[in-house]
Short mmCIF file of C-alpha atoms and ligand atoms in Angstrom, two decimals:
data_model
loop_
_atom_site.label_atom_id
_atom_site.label_comp_id
_atom_site.label_asym_id
_atom_site.label_seq_id
_atom_site.Cartn_x
_atom_site.Cartn_y
_atom_site.Cartn_z
CA MET C 184 82.00 -24.44 7.49
CA ASN C 185 85.06 -25.41 9.01
CA VAL C 186 86.38 -23.02 11.08
CA ARG C 187 90.16 -23.92 10.53
CA ARG C 188 90.82 -24.76 7.03
CA ARG C 189 89.25 -22.23 5.83
CA ALA C 190 90.76 -19.71 7.88
CA THR C 191 94.63 -20.68 6.24
CA ARG C 192 92.56 -21.61 2.51
CA THR C 193 90.79 -17.52 2.28
CA VAL C 194 93.40 -15.04 3.74
CA THR C 195 96.39 -15.17 1.93
CA PRO C 196 99.39 -13.66 3.01
CA GLU C 197 98.52 -10.30 0.20
CA ALA C 198 95.13 -9.61 1.71
CA ALA C 199 97.10 -10.25 4.89
CA ARG C 200 99.46 -6.85 4.58
CA LEU C 201 96.05 -5.06 3.01
CA PRO C 202 92.78 -5.86 5.11
CA ALA C 203 89.38 -4.74 4.08
CA ARG C 204 87.63 -2.25 6.39
CA VAL C 205 84.57 -4.20 7.33
CA TRP C 206 81.20 -2.37 7.47
CA ALA C 207 77.38 -4.10 9.72
CA ILE C 208 74.58 -2.20 8.24
CA GLY C 209 71.75 -3.60 11.15
CA GLY C 210 68.81 -2.11 12.93
CA GLY C 211 66.40 -5.18 14.36
CA LYS C 212 63.07 -4.68 12.37
CA GLY C 213 62.77 -5.73 8.97
CA GLY C 214 61.06 -4.03 6.01
CA ILE C 215 62.81 -0.14 7.38
CA GLY C 216 65.17 -0.13 4.74
CA LYS C 217 68.76 -2.03 5.60
CA SER C 218 68.86 -4.12 2.77
CA PHE C 219 68.13 -0.62 0.11
CA ILE C 220 70.70 1.10 2.64
CA ALA C 221 73.78 -1.34 2.30
CA ALA C 222 73.14 -1.59 -1.73
CA ASN C 223 73.57 2.15 -1.99
CA VAL C 224 76.02 2.70 0.17
CA ALA C 225 78.32 -0.13 -1.33
CA ALA C 226 77.13 1.33 -4.83
CA THR C 227 78.25 4.68 -4.06
CA ALA C 228 81.52 3.48 -2.59
CA ALA C 229 82.38 1.60 -5.47
CA ARG C 230 81.16 4.34 -7.59
CA SER C 231 84.11 5.93 -5.49
CA GLY C 232 86.81 3.55 -7.04
CA ARG C 233 87.37 1.56 -3.97
CA GLN C 234 86.48 -2.09 -4.72
CA VAL C 235 83.51 -3.07 -2.70
CA LEU C 236 82.40 -6.41 -1.44
CA LEU C 237 78.46 -6.35 -0.18
CA ILE C 238 77.10 -9.75 1.69
CA ASP C 239 73.74 -10.61 2.13
CA ALA C 240 74.27 -12.02 5.59
CA ASP C 241 69.84 -12.39 5.63
CA LEU C 242 70.28 -16.23 5.01
CA GLY C 243 66.05 -16.33 5.69
CA GLY C 244 65.63 -13.56 3.18
CA ALA C 245 68.11 -12.55 1.03
CA ASN C 246 67.12 -10.73 -1.76
CA LEU C 247 70.30 -8.33 -2.59
CA HIS C 248 70.65 -9.49 -5.22
CA THR C 249 67.41 -8.22 -6.71
CA CYS C 250 69.12 -4.52 -6.24
CA PHE C 251 71.01 -5.26 -8.63
CA GLY C 252 68.68 -6.99 -11.50
CA MET C 253 70.39 -10.63 -11.14
CA PRO C 254 68.58 -13.80 -11.87
CA ALA C 255 67.30 -14.83 -8.22
CA GLY C 256 69.28 -18.76 -7.40
CA ARG C 257 72.26 -19.21 -9.62
CA GLY C 258 75.70 -19.72 -8.56
CA PRO C 259 77.67 -20.44 -5.05
CA ASN C 260 76.05 -18.32 -2.48
CA LEU C 261 76.96 -17.80 1.80
CA SER C 262 74.57 -20.22 3.18
CA ASP C 263 77.09 -23.28 0.69
CA PHE C 264 80.15 -21.53 2.79
CA ILE C 265 78.81 -21.95 6.30
CA GLU C 266 77.38 -25.50 5.10
CA ASP C 267 80.09 -26.42 3.83
CA ARG C 268 79.79 -26.97 -0.03
CA ILE C 269 82.39 -24.79 -1.20
CA GLN C 270 85.68 -24.43 0.67
CA ASP C 271 86.64 -20.79 -0.46
CA LEU C 272 84.58 -17.51 0.61
CA ASP C 273 85.98 -16.02 -3.07
CA LYS C 274 84.06 -18.19 -4.85
CA ALA C 275 80.57 -17.56 -3.81
CA ALA C 276 81.48 -13.95 -5.32
CA GLU C 277 79.90 -12.68 -7.95
CA GLU C 278 79.73 -9.09 -10.35
CA THR C 279 77.28 -7.10 -10.00
CA PRO C 280 76.62 -4.90 -12.96
CA ILE C 281 78.06 -1.94 -10.54
CA PRO C 282 82.24 -1.86 -11.91
CA GLY C 283 84.03 -2.88 -8.61
CA LEU C 284 80.83 -4.23 -6.52
CA ARG C 285 81.01 -8.26 -6.13
CA LEU C 286 78.44 -9.66 -4.45
CA ILE C 287 78.15 -12.52 -1.74
CA ARG C 288 74.33 -13.59 -1.61
CA GLY C 289 72.49 -15.33 1.09
CA ALA C 290 70.11 -17.97 -0.45
CA LEU C 291 66.35 -18.21 -0.22
CA GLY C 292 65.03 -19.80 2.30
CA HIS C 293 67.63 -21.13 4.00
CA ALA C 294 67.81 -22.05 7.47
CA GLY C 295 70.54 -19.36 8.39
CA THR C 296 73.35 -17.84 9.80
CA ALA C 297 71.67 -18.50 13.75
CA ASP C 298 72.94 -22.31 13.15
CA THR C 299 76.49 -20.73 13.33
CA SER C 300 79.03 -20.66 16.11
CA HIS C 301 80.62 -17.71 17.27
CA GLU C 302 83.62 -18.31 16.17
CA GLN C 303 82.58 -19.09 13.05
CA ARG C 304 80.88 -15.88 12.11
CA THR C 305 84.66 -14.58 14.12
CA GLN C 306 86.21 -16.41 11.20
CA LEU C 307 84.12 -15.11 8.20
CA VAL C 308 84.41 -11.32 9.23
CA GLN C 309 87.86 -12.50 9.29
CA ALA C 310 88.17 -14.38 5.71
CA SER C 311 86.37 -11.41 4.05
CA ARG C 312 89.07 -8.99 4.48
CA GLY C 313 91.30 -11.54 2.73
CA LEU C 314 89.38 -11.27 -0.34
CA GLY C 315 90.32 -8.51 -1.94
CA ALA C 316 88.55 -5.46 -1.25
CA ASP C 317 88.69 -2.33 0.59
CA LEU C 318 85.12 -2.22 1.84
CA VAL C 319 82.89 -5.27 2.83
CA ILE C 320 79.85 -4.66 4.03
CA PHE C 321 77.64 -6.90 6.11
CA ASP C 322 73.81 -6.49 4.96
CA LEU C 323 72.31 -7.91 8.40
CA ALA C 324 69.20 -9.81 8.97
CA ALA C 325 66.22 -8.56 11.11
CA GLY C 326 65.72 -9.98 14.58
CA MET C 327 68.47 -10.17 17.41
CA ASP C 328 69.34 -13.45 17.21
CA ARG C 329 73.13 -14.08 18.63
CA ALA C 330 74.17 -14.42 14.99
CA THR C 331 73.10 -11.08 13.50
CA LEU C 332 74.62 -9.49 16.56
CA ASP C 333 77.80 -11.08 16.03
CA PHE C 334 78.22 -9.07 13.41
CA PHE C 335 76.75 -6.22 14.00
CA LEU C 336 80.09 -6.26 17.16
CA GLU C 337 82.37 -8.31 14.82
CA THR C 338 82.96 -5.75 12.46
CA ASP C 339 85.17 -2.41 12.08
CA GLU C 340 82.07 0.10 11.83
CA SER C 341 78.42 -0.70 12.63
CA MET C 342 75.78 1.54 11.61
CA LEU C 343 72.38 1.05 13.22
CA VAL C 344 69.07 1.79 11.07
CA ALA C 345 65.69 3.03 12.45
CA THR C 346 62.49 5.07 10.51
CA PRO C 347 61.17 7.77 12.73
CA GLU C 348 57.63 4.57 13.88
CA PRO C 349 57.48 3.66 17.28
CA THR C 350 57.76 0.28 16.12
CA SER C 351 61.59 1.23 14.53
CA ILE C 352 62.24 2.84 17.45
CA GLU C 353 61.39 0.49 20.15
CA ASN C 354 63.08 -2.25 17.85
CA ALA C 355 66.42 0.17 17.57
CA TYR C 356 67.06 0.65 21.39
CA SER C 357 66.52 -3.49 22.25
CA PHE C 358 68.66 -4.11 19.21
CA LEU C 359 70.89 -2.04 20.87
CA ARG C 360 70.63 -3.28 24.27
CA ALA C 361 71.11 -6.18 23.70
CA SER C 362 74.54 -5.92 21.22
CA PHE C 363 75.59 -3.78 24.27
CA TYR C 364 75.34 -6.80 26.65
CA ARG C 365 76.69 -9.36 24.50
CA LYS C 366 79.49 -7.08 24.05
CA LEU C 367 79.74 -7.11 27.73
CA ALA C 368 79.15 -11.03 28.23
CA HIS C 369 81.96 -11.31 25.58
CA GLY C 370 84.64 -8.93 26.66
CA LEU C 371 84.05 -9.76 30.43
CA ARG C 372 83.50 -13.96 30.26
CA ASP C 373 86.72 -14.60 32.33
CA SER C 374 85.95 -11.64 34.76
CA PRO C 375 84.93 -11.40 38.28
CA VAL C 376 81.70 -9.71 37.20
CA ARG C 377 80.70 -11.78 34.33
CA ASP C 378 77.78 -13.46 36.30
CA LEU C 379 76.57 -10.05 37.77
CA VAL C 380 76.18 -9.00 33.70
CA ARG C 381 74.31 -12.20 32.51
CA GLU C 382 72.12 -11.40 35.70
CA ALA C 383 71.37 -7.97 34.64
CA MET C 384 70.86 -8.86 31.00
CA ASP C 385 67.50 -10.11 32.71
CA GLN C 386 65.26 -7.06 32.63
CA ARG C 387 63.69 -8.21 35.97
CA ASN C 388 66.54 -9.46 37.93
CA GLU C 389 66.28 -8.76 41.95
CA ARG C 390 69.57 -6.48 42.35
CA GLY C 391 67.25 -3.81 40.64
CA ILE C 392 69.72 -3.47 37.53
CA ARG C 393 67.34 -1.56 35.05
CA THR C 394 69.48 -0.41 32.25
CA PRO C 395 73.23 -0.44 31.13
CA THR C 396 74.23 2.68 33.47
CA ASP C 397 72.97 1.30 36.63
CA LEU C 398 74.74 -2.10 35.86
CA ILE C 399 78.21 -0.32 35.54
CA ALA C 400 77.28 1.38 38.82
CA GLU C 401 76.79 -1.79 40.40
CA ILE C 402 80.48 -3.36 38.98
CA GLU C 403 82.09 0.22 40.46
CA ARG C 404 80.73 -0.22 43.17
CA LEU C 405 81.34 -4.13 43.85
CA GLU C 406 84.50 -4.70 41.60
CA PRO C 407 86.22 -1.70 41.24
CA ALA C 408 89.13 -2.65 39.00
CA ALA C 409 86.85 -4.62 36.45
CA ALA C 410 85.43 -0.84 36.06
CA GLU C 411 88.68 -0.49 33.92
CA ASN C 412 88.11 -2.70 31.44
CA LEU C 413 84.31 -2.16 31.32
CA ARG C 414 84.83 1.72 30.18
CA LYS C 415 87.56 0.36 27.21
CA LEU C 416 84.75 -2.01 26.56
CA ILE C 417 81.50 0.22 26.10
CA SER C 418 84.20 2.86 24.76
CA SER C 419 85.12 0.51 22.07
CA PHE C 420 81.25 0.07 21.09
CA ARG C 421 80.79 3.19 18.65
CA PRO C 422 77.29 2.27 16.77
CA ARG C 423 76.10 4.68 14.04
CA LEU C 424 73.02 5.73 13.59
CA VAL C 425 71.11 6.56 10.10
CA VAL C 426 67.92 7.95 10.08
CA ASN C 427 65.46 6.56 6.81
CA GLN C 428 62.85 7.62 5.63
CA VAL C 429 61.85 10.54 7.17
CA ARG C 430 58.74 13.23 6.08
CA ASN C 431 59.69 16.76 7.61
CA ARG C 432 61.83 18.54 9.84
CA GLU C 433 60.95 16.51 13.65
CA GLU C 434 61.51 13.17 12.13
CA VAL C 435 65.24 14.88 11.69
CA LYS C 436 65.63 15.60 15.41
CA LEU C 437 64.74 12.12 16.13
CA GLY C 438 68.21 10.97 15.82
CA PHE C 439 69.77 13.49 18.17
CA SER C 440 66.74 12.06 20.82
CA ILE C 441 68.15 8.77 20.01
CA ARG C 442 71.89 9.42 20.60
CA SER C 443 71.25 11.02 24.51
CA VAL C 444 68.53 8.61 25.47
CA CYS C 445 71.72 6.26 24.14
CA ARG C 446 73.85 8.59 25.91
CA LYS C 447 71.67 8.68 29.01
CA TYR C 448 70.46 4.87 30.05
CA PHE C 449 73.70 2.89 28.07
CA GLY C 450 76.24 5.36 28.51
CA LEU C 451 77.00 5.19 24.98
CA ASP C 452 78.56 7.02 21.91
CA VAL C 453 75.79 6.51 19.45
CA GLU C 454 76.67 8.70 16.11
CA TYR C 455 74.12 10.31 14.22
CA LEU C 456 75.47 9.63 10.54
CA GLY C 457 72.79 10.93 9.06
CA TYR C 458 68.86 10.65 7.36
CA VAL C 459 67.49 9.93 3.96
CA SER C 460 64.15 11.12 3.40
CA TYR C 461 60.80 9.50 2.27
CA ASP C 462 60.74 8.91 -1.36
CA ASP C 463 59.08 7.53 -4.04
CA LEU C 464 62.20 7.42 -6.33
CA VAL C 465 63.10 4.19 -3.62
CA TRP C 466 60.72 2.27 -3.96
CA ARG C 467 60.57 3.21 -8.26
CA SER C 468 64.37 2.29 -8.41
CA ILE C 469 63.61 -0.83 -5.89
CA LYS C 470 61.32 -1.56 -8.73
CA GLU C 471 63.28 -1.03 -12.02
CA ARG C 472 66.32 -3.79 -10.24
CA ARG C 473 69.06 -0.57 -9.36
CA PRO C 474 70.44 1.34 -6.85
CA LEU C 475 69.05 4.94 -6.55
CA VAL C 476 72.12 6.45 -6.61
CA VAL C 477 72.70 4.39 -10.11
CA ALA C 478 69.14 5.15 -11.18
CA TYR C 479 68.76 8.58 -9.53
CA PRO C 480 71.25 9.83 -8.46
CA GLN C 481 70.46 13.29 -8.40
CA SER C 482 67.10 12.51 -6.04
CA ASP C 483 67.46 13.92 -2.69
CA SER C 484 67.59 10.16 -0.99
CA ALA C 485 70.74 9.45 -3.54
CA ILE C 486 72.34 12.99 -2.07
CA TYR C 487 71.86 12.20 1.83
CA ILE C 488 73.06 8.53 1.23
CA ARG C 489 76.34 9.95 -0.11
CA GLN C 490 76.70 12.01 2.85
CA ILE C 491 76.32 8.73 5.22
CA VAL C 492 78.61 7.51 2.52
CA LYS C 493 81.93 10.01 3.41
CA LYS C 494 80.86 10.06 6.98
CA MET C 495 81.83 6.77 7.26
CA LEU C 496 84.79 7.16 4.47
CA GLN C 497 86.27 9.00 6.82
CA PRO C 498 89.24 8.50 9.09
N1 ADP E 680 64.11 6.28 2.15
C1 ADP E 680 63.00 5.30 1.65
N2 ADP E 680 61.95 6.01 0.61
C2 ADP E 680 60.83 5.54 0.59
N3 ADP E 680 60.53 3.98 0.27
C3 ADP E 680 61.93 3.20 0.96
C4 ADP E 680 62.56 3.81 1.91
N4 ADP E 680 64.11 2.71 2.35
C5 ADP E 680 63.05 1.70 1.95
N5 ADP E 680 61.83 2.09 1.47
C6 ADP E 680 60.86 1.03 0.87
O1 ADP E 680 60.71 -0.33 1.93
C7 ADP E 680 60.72 -1.47 1.58
C8 ADP E 680 61.64 -2.53 2.30
O2 ADP E 680 63.20 -1.79 2.52
P1 ADP E 680 64.38 -3.17 2.99
O3 ADP E 680 65.33 -2.17 2.76
O4 ADP E 680 63.84 -4.50 2.55
O5 ADP E 680 64.03 -3.14 4.53
P2 ADP E 680 64.99 -4.28 5.15
O6 ADP E 680 66.15 -4.93 4.90
O7 ADP E 680 65.09 -3.51 6.67
O8 ADP E 680 64.39 -5.61 5.52
C9 ADP E 680 62.12 -1.40 0.32
O9 ADP E 680 61.35 -2.20 -0.82
C10 ADP E 680 61.45 0.12 -0.55
O10 ADP E 680 60.10 -0.23 -0.82
MG1 MG E 681 66.55 -7.05 4.09
#
């Protein structure tokens, strides 16, 4: 992917006047419903009259096309753009059966976005703003490689999905921790405290920095001038949380506890956007290859998804 060439080709003057908002949906763990939520959030936004572009950034296990009943493997996809087989990202955008919603597919079994550079990823997000959509949504891969973290950090809004299982909660915290440190490492790369941030990323560091809160305290002590910059960086990172596959009232509350843990240990403000209940209609809609909000618009889960989108779209 030729970054410089791409940037001038895809960002048209018209698009530069009306850049799309870009959201990312991630969560560290696989199989927790990131793609299900991405497909349904995108369909909901499109049905409310917005032009939406959904990007399947899970290049290793891309399957969003199936959620919309689109056959596999035809036409250009995101890998073709990244690997320079097509010049314009626009060429990879395909109409879905839902009016107002286009999809850029990933390619099943491809090496993935992990091979891209930070600059390429930033440019991809920038290029996606210029394709005539009001809203762009990146559906992220599982895991926490640098590419996935960058998409989570470089977009305007990021949504973290977790389920009430201990393994998912654990991954959600690791994902947040990794994103947090990546954000700091990038934002403070020209600062005198950058080595300290790098040191802190090693959980067993000798300074005894175990949590981001410890790191902030240490920076304030050693380099008060850098602390101001640090506070700005932290307040600009406001991930939003969705708890998926909720089965009872106790599990609804999980979002609030994650929120308070994040405040305590990361000094981070995580907004609990809402939850989606565990619902057999979800897998039924996937089997039918139609988004839940289209196939079963009156189901509880569809109603919760619409509420989440409403909150996301609030200015
Ligand atoms: N709210 C839910 N209720 C019931 N099943 C769900 C729900 N969310 C997700 N699933 C199930 O989990 C599976 C994996 O979801 P998917 O969106 O592909 O996960 P991810 O993108 O995080 O890997 C889906 O195929 C679906 O059967
Ligand atoms: Mg997925």
